[in-house]
XYZ file of C-alpha atoms in Angstrom:
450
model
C 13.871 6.041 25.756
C 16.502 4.293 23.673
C 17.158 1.892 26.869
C 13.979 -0.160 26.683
C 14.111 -3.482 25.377
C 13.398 -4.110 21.761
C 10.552 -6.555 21.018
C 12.465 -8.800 19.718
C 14.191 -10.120 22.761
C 11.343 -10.299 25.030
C 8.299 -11.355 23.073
C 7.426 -15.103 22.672
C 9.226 -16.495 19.540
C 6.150 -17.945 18.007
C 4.798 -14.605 18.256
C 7.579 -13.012 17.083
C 8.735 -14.815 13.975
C 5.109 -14.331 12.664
C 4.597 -10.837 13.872
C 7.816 -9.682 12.464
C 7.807 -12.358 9.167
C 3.801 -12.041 8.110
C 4.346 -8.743 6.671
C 7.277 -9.710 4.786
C 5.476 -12.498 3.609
C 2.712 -10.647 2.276
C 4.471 -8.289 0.995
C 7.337 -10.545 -1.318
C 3.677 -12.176 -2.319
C 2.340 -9.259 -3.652
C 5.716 -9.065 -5.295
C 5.596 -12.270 -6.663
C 2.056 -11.955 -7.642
C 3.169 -8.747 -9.990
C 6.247 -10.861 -11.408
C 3.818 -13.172 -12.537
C 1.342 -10.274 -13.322
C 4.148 -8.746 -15.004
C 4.724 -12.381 -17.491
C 1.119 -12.691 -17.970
C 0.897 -8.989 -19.741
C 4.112 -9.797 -21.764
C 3.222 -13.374 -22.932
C 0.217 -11.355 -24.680
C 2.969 -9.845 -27.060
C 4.280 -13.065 -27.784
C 6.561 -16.281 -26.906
C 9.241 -14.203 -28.032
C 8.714 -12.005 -25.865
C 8.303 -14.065 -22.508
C 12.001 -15.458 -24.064
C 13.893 -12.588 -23.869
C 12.531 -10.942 -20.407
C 13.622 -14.820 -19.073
C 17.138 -14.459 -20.979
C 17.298 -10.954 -18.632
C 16.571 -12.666 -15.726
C 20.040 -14.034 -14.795
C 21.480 -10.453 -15.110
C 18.690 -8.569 -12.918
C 19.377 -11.483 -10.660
C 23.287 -10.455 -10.195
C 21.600 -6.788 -9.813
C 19.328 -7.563 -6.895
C 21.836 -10.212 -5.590
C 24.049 -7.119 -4.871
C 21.481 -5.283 -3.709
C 19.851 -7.748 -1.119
C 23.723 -9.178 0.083
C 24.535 -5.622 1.128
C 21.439 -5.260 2.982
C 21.840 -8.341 4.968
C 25.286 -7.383 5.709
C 23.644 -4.217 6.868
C 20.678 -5.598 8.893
C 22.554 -8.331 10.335
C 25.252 -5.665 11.840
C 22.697 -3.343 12.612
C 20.565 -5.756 14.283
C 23.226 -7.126 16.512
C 24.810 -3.591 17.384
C 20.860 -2.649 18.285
C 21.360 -6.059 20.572
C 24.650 -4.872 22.407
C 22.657 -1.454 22.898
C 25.507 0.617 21.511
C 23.058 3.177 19.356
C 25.707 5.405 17.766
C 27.276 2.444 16.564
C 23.731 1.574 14.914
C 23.250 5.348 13.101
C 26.824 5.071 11.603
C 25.975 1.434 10.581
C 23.069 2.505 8.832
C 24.617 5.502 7.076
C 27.502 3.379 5.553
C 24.683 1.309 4.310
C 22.743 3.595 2.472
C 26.684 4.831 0.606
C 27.084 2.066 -0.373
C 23.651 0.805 -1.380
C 23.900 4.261 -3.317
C 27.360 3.415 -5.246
C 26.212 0.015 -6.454
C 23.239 1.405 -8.479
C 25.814 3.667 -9.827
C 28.130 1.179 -10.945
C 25.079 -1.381 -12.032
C 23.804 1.669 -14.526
C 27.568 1.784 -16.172
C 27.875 -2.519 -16.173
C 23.865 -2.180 -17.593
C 24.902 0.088 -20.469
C 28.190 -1.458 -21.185
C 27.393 -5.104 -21.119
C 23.376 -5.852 -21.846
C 23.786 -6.263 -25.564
C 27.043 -9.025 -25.551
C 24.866 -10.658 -22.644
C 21.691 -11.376 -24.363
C 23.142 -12.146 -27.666
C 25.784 -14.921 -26.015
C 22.463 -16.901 -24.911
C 20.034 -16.199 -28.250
C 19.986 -15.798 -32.284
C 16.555 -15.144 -32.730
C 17.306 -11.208 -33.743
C 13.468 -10.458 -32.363
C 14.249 -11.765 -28.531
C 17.617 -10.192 -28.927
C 16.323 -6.952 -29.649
C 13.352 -7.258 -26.914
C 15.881 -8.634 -24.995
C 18.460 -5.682 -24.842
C 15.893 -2.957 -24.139
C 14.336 -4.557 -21.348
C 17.657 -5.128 -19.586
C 19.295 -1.683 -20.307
C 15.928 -0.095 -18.612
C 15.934 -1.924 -15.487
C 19.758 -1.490 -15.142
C 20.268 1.797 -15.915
C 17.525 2.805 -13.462
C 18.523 0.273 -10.679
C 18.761 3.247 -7.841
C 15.192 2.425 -7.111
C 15.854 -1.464 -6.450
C 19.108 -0.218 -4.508
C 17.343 2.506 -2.397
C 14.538 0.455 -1.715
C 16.235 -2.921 -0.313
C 18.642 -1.029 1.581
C 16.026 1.697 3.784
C 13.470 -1.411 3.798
C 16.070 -3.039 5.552
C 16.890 -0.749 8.127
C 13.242 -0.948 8.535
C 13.314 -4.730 9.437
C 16.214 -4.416 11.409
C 14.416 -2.466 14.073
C 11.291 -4.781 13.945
C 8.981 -2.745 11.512
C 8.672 -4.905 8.849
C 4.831 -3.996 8.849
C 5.756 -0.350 7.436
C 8.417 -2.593 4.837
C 4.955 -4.389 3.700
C 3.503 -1.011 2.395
C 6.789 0.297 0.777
C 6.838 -3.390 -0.973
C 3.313 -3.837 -1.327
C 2.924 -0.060 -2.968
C 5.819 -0.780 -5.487
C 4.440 -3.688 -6.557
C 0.367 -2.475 -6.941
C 2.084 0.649 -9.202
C 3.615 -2.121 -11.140
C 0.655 -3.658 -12.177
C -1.094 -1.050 -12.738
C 1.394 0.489 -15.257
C 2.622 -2.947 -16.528
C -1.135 -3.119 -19.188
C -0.731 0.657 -19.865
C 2.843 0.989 -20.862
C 2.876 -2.250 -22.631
C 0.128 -2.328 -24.504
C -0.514 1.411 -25.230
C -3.704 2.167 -23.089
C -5.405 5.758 -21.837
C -3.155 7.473 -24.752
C 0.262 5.888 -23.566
C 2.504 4.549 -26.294
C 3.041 0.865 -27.219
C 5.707 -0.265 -25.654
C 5.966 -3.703 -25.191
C 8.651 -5.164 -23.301
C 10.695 -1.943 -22.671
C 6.849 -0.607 -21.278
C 7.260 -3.619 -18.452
C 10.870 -2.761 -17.685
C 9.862 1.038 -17.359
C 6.941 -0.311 -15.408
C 8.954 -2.298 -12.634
C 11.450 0.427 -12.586
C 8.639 3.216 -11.791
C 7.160 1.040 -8.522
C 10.805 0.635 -7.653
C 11.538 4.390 -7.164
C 8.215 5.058 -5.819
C 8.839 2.037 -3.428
C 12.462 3.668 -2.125
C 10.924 7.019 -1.662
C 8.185 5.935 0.158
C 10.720 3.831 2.474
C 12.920 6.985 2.996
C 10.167 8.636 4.440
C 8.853 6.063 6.780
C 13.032 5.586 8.044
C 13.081 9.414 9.223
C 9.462 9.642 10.141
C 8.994 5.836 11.987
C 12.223 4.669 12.803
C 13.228 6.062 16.022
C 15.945 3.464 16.972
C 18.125 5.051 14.630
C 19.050 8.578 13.202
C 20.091 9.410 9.982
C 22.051 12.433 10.367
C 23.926 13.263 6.433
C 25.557 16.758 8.188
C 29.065 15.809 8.608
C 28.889 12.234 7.754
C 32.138 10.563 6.654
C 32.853 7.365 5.053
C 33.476 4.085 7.922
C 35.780 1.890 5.597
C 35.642 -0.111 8.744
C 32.308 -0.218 9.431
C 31.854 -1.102 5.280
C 34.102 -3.816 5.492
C 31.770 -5.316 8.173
C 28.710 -5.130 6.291
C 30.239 -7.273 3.456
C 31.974 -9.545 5.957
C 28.194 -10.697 6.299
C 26.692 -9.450 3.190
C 29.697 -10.763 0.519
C 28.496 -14.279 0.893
C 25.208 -13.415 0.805
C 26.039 -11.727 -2.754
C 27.858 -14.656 -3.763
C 25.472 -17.076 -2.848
C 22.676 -14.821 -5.105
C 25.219 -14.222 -7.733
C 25.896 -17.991 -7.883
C 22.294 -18.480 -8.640
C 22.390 -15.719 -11.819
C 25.149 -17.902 -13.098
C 23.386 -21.559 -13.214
C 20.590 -19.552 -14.504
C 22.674 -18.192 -17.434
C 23.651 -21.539 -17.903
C 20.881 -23.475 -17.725
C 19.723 -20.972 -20.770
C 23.231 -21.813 -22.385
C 21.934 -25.631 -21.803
C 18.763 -24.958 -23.360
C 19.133 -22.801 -26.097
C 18.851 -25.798 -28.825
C 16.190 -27.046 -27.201
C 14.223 -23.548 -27.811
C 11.079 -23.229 -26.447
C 12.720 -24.592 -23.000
C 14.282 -21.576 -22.551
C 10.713 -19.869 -22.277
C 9.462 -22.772 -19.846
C 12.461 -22.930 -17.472
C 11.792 -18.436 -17.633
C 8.092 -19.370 -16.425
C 9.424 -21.830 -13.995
C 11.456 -19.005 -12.264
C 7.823 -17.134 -12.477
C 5.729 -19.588 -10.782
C 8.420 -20.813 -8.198
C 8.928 -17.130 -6.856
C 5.292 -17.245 -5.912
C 6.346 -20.648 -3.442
C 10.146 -19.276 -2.425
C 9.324 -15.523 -1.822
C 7.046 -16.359 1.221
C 10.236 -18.212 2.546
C 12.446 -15.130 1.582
C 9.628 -13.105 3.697
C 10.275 -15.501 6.736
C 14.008 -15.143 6.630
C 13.415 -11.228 6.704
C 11.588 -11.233 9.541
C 14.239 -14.331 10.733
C 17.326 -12.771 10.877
C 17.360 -9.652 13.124
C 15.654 -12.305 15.778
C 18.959 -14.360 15.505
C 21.055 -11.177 15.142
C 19.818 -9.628 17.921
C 19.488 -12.463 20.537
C 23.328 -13.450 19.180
C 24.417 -10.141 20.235
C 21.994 -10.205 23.184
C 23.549 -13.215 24.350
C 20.090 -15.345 24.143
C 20.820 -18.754 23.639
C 17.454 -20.260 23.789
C 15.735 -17.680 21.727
C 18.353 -18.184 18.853
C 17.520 -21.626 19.192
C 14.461 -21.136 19.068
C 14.015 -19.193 15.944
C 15.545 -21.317 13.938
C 13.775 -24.654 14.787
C 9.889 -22.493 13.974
C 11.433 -21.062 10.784
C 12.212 -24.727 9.615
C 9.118 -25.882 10.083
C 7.222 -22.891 8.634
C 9.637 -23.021 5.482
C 8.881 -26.726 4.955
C 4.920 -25.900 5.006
C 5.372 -23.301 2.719
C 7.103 -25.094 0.572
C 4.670 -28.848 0.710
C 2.004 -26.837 -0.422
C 4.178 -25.113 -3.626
C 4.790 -29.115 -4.040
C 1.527 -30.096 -4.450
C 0.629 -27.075 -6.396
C 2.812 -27.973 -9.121
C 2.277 -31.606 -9.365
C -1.972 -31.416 -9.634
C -2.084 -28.316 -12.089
C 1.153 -27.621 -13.801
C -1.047 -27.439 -16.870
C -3.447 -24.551 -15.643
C -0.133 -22.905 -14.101
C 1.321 -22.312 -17.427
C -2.317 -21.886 -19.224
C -2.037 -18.472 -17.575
C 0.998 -17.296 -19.660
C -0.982 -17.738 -22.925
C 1.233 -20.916 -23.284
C 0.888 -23.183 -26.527
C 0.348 -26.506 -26.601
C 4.333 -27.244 -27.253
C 4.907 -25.440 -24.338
C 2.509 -26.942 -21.877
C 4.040 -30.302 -23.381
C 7.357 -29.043 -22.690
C 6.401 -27.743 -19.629
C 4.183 -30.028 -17.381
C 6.833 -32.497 -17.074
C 9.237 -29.911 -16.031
C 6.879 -28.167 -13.090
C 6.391 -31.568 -11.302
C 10.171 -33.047 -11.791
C 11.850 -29.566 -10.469
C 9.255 -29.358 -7.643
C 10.233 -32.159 -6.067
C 13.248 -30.423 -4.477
C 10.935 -27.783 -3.071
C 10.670 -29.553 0.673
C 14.390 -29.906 0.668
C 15.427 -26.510 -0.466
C 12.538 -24.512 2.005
C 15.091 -26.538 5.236
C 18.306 -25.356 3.226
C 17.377 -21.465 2.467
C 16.034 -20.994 6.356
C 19.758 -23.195 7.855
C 21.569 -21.000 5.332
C 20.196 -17.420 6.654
C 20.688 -18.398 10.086
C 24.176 -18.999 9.211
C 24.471 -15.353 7.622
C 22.778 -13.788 11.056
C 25.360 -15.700 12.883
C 28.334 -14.359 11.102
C 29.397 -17.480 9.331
C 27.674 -16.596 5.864
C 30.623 -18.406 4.367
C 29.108 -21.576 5.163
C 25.529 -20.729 2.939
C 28.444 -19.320 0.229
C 30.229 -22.772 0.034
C 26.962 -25.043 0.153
C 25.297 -22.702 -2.913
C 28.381 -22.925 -4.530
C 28.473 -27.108 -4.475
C 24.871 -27.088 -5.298
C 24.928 -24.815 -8.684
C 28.024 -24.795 -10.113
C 29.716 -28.452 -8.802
C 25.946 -30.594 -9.099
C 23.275 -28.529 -10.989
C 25.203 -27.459 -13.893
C 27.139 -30.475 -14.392
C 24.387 -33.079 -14.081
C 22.119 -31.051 -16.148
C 24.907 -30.556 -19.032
C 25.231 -34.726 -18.698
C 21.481 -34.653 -19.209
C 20.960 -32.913 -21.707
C 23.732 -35.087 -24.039
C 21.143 -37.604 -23.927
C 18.990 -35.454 -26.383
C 15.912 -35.759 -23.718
C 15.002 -32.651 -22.327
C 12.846 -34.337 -19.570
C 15.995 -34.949 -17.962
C 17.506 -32.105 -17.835
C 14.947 -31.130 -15.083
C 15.986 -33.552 -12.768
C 19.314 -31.946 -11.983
C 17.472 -30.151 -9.693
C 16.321 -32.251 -7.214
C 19.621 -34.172 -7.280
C 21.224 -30.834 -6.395
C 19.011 -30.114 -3.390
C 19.462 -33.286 -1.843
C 23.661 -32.535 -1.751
C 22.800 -29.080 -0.429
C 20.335 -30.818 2.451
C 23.418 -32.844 3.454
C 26.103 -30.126 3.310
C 23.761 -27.937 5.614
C 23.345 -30.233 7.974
C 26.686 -30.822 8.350
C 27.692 -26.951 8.401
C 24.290 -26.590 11.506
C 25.852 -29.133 13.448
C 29.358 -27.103 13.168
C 27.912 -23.783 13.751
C 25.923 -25.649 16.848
C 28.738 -26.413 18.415
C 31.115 -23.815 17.442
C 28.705 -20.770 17.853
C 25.522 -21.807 19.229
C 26.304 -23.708 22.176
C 29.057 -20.902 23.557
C 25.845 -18.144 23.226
C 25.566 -16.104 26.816
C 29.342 -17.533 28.197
């Protein structure tokens, strides 16, 4: 039974990539639809509010980033060891996975309770976003299994080709989010008044419910692996293989919690930019988490034909992923550029802020088409084993461009040009990708199947 060929190294690749991404794509929609959701309910309670859940941001950013680079180190091993057909390999892949996906909530809760109050008040004064601030962030770290549990088993999910079951898991976290967001926040069918802490405890509630629901689908669906916790011992081997692939990964995430923090260092005494670059991150999700979908359902295709010695197929993948990432990503572009107005109407945004904001949405958005070609080259990189080259070129692009520029900017006293760090940043990254494709062409690629 375990002998027959997986799906994904016999199906078309058209096929494939859409069978195996469209779920993920739906499903990181859904999610972005209830981050949104999520800002809408809170921008009811006030600017201040909006503020301080986008001063948390960078910080549950470094959370998932952990959480997400140890599950690609995870599927991308697992995916390739499904590939060279060695199955007990797989199982003890997949149970050093979940250990370690398991001791990373553990040490986020302890960071979460030990840090969240020096973090939001290096970025803020305003006592009132401090203190909404703080709550929301201690919540969602404390109570980060959820996020942990859930990434990891929806991972060993995609890594066998069942990303459909990964859209429910997703898909029901993120409906019981929205449904609890109103209630806890605003005090509804006899709840208490919340507030902000009521959306924290609302995101982590479809969290937990999420992982659950993925642990159960794992024993009850996935039959390429077994999860057998009787006698199971620690592989520090095995670990250190998983963050071979997934360390970048984390970096590369973690980079991006960093120029977000210090974008919001940038901003602060330009106030209510804070609150429209925290909206920006809102609206943009709803553009890049379709292309985070994609690369889901993109990377055990690579991994798998890599370790199945496919050449073509690898090939393959990655050219259709391009192009679907840069159609995603036109249409976020023109999005942004005919209604940035109505986009930020829908956060109960002031006139300030719209004035603020409008000339924000259609400067950053130009480096949308550029950055959909960079994200899909950089996870094929990570499902090839090179992940240090995605590391290095989101390293240049944050913290040696972005940051820099945008500090030069903003000396000028014009915040409208601040914004355009961004776009200069993504064209740097276009050319240092390109360059790192053409190595891993001729290093990796080409030598697939000798």
């Amino acid at each position: 039974m375990q002998a027959k060929e997986n799906k994904m190294g016999v199906m078309p690749i058209g096929k494939l990539l859409i069978s195996m991404s469209l779920p993920m794509m739906i499903s990181m929609l859904v999610q972005a639809l209830y981050n949104i959701v999520d800002s809408i309910f809170v921008a009811q309670v006030g600017e201040y509010a909006v503020r301080a859940v986008s001063l948390a941001f960078p910080a549950q950013t470094l959370m998932i980033a952990v959480a997400v680079g140890t599950a690609v180190g995870i599927n991308a091993l697992l995916s390739r060891t499904l590939g060279e057909k060695d199955f007990e390999k797989a199982n003890e892949v997949a149970m050093n996975g979940i250990l370690v996906s398991f001791l990373c909530s553990v040490l986020a809760a302890i960071i979460g309770c030990l840090a969240a109050k020096a973090f939001i008040y290096s970025q803020t004064d305003v006592e009132q976003v401090r203190n909404y601030g703080i709550s929301y962030l201690i919540i969602c770290t404390v109570c980060s299994i959820g996020i942990f549990l859930q990434t990891c088993f929806e991972r060993l999910l995609q890594s066998t080709g069942r990303t459909f079951i990964t859209m429910i898991t997703q898909g029901t976290g993120a409906i019981i989010n929205i449904i609890l967001d109103p209630i806890l926040i605003f005090g509804l069918f006899g709840a208490p008044k919340l507030e902000v802490a009521g959306a924290a405890i609302a995101t982590i509630t479809g969290q937990i419910i999420a992982a659950l629901l993925a642990i159960v689908c794992n024993f009850k669906f996935n039959h390429d692996i077994h999860l057998k916790f009787r006698g199971f011992r620690p592989n520090f081997r095995l670990i250190g293989q998983i963050y071979s692939v997934g360390a970048p990964s984390i970096v590369v995430q973690a980079i991006g919690s960093v120029m977000t923090y210090g974008m919001n260092l940038i901003l602060s005494s330009y106030g209510i930019a804070q609150t429209v670059f925290g909206l920006y991150f809102k609206l943009q999700s709803f553009v890049f988490m379709p292309i985070f979908g994609l690369n889901n359902g993109m990377v055990p295709i690579i991994a798998y034909n890599y370790g199945a010695g496919n050449r073509v197929r690898v090939i393959k993948t990655i050219k259709s992923s391009i192009y679907f990432a840069i159609g995603i990503m036109f249409i976020g572009l023109l999005l942004m550029e005919l209604i940035p107005a109505q986009l930020l109407s829908m956060f109960n945004a002031t006139p300030e802020l719209i004035t603020v904001g409008v000339p924000a949405l259609r400067t950053i958005c130009l480096s949308f088409l550029f950055a959909g070609y960079c994200i899909v080259v950089g996870s094929s990189f990570q499902a090839l084993g090179n992940g240090i080259y995605s590391m290095v070129v989101s390293i240049a692009r944050q913290l040696v461009v972005l940051l820099p520029v945008a500090f030069l900017f903003s000396l000028t006293g014009n915040v409208n040009l601040i914004w355009w760090a961004f776009p200069i940043a993504e064209l740097m990254s276009v050319a240092m990708s390109s360059y790192f494709l053409w190595r891993i062409n001729h290093k990796v690629i080409c030598h697939i199947g000798e």
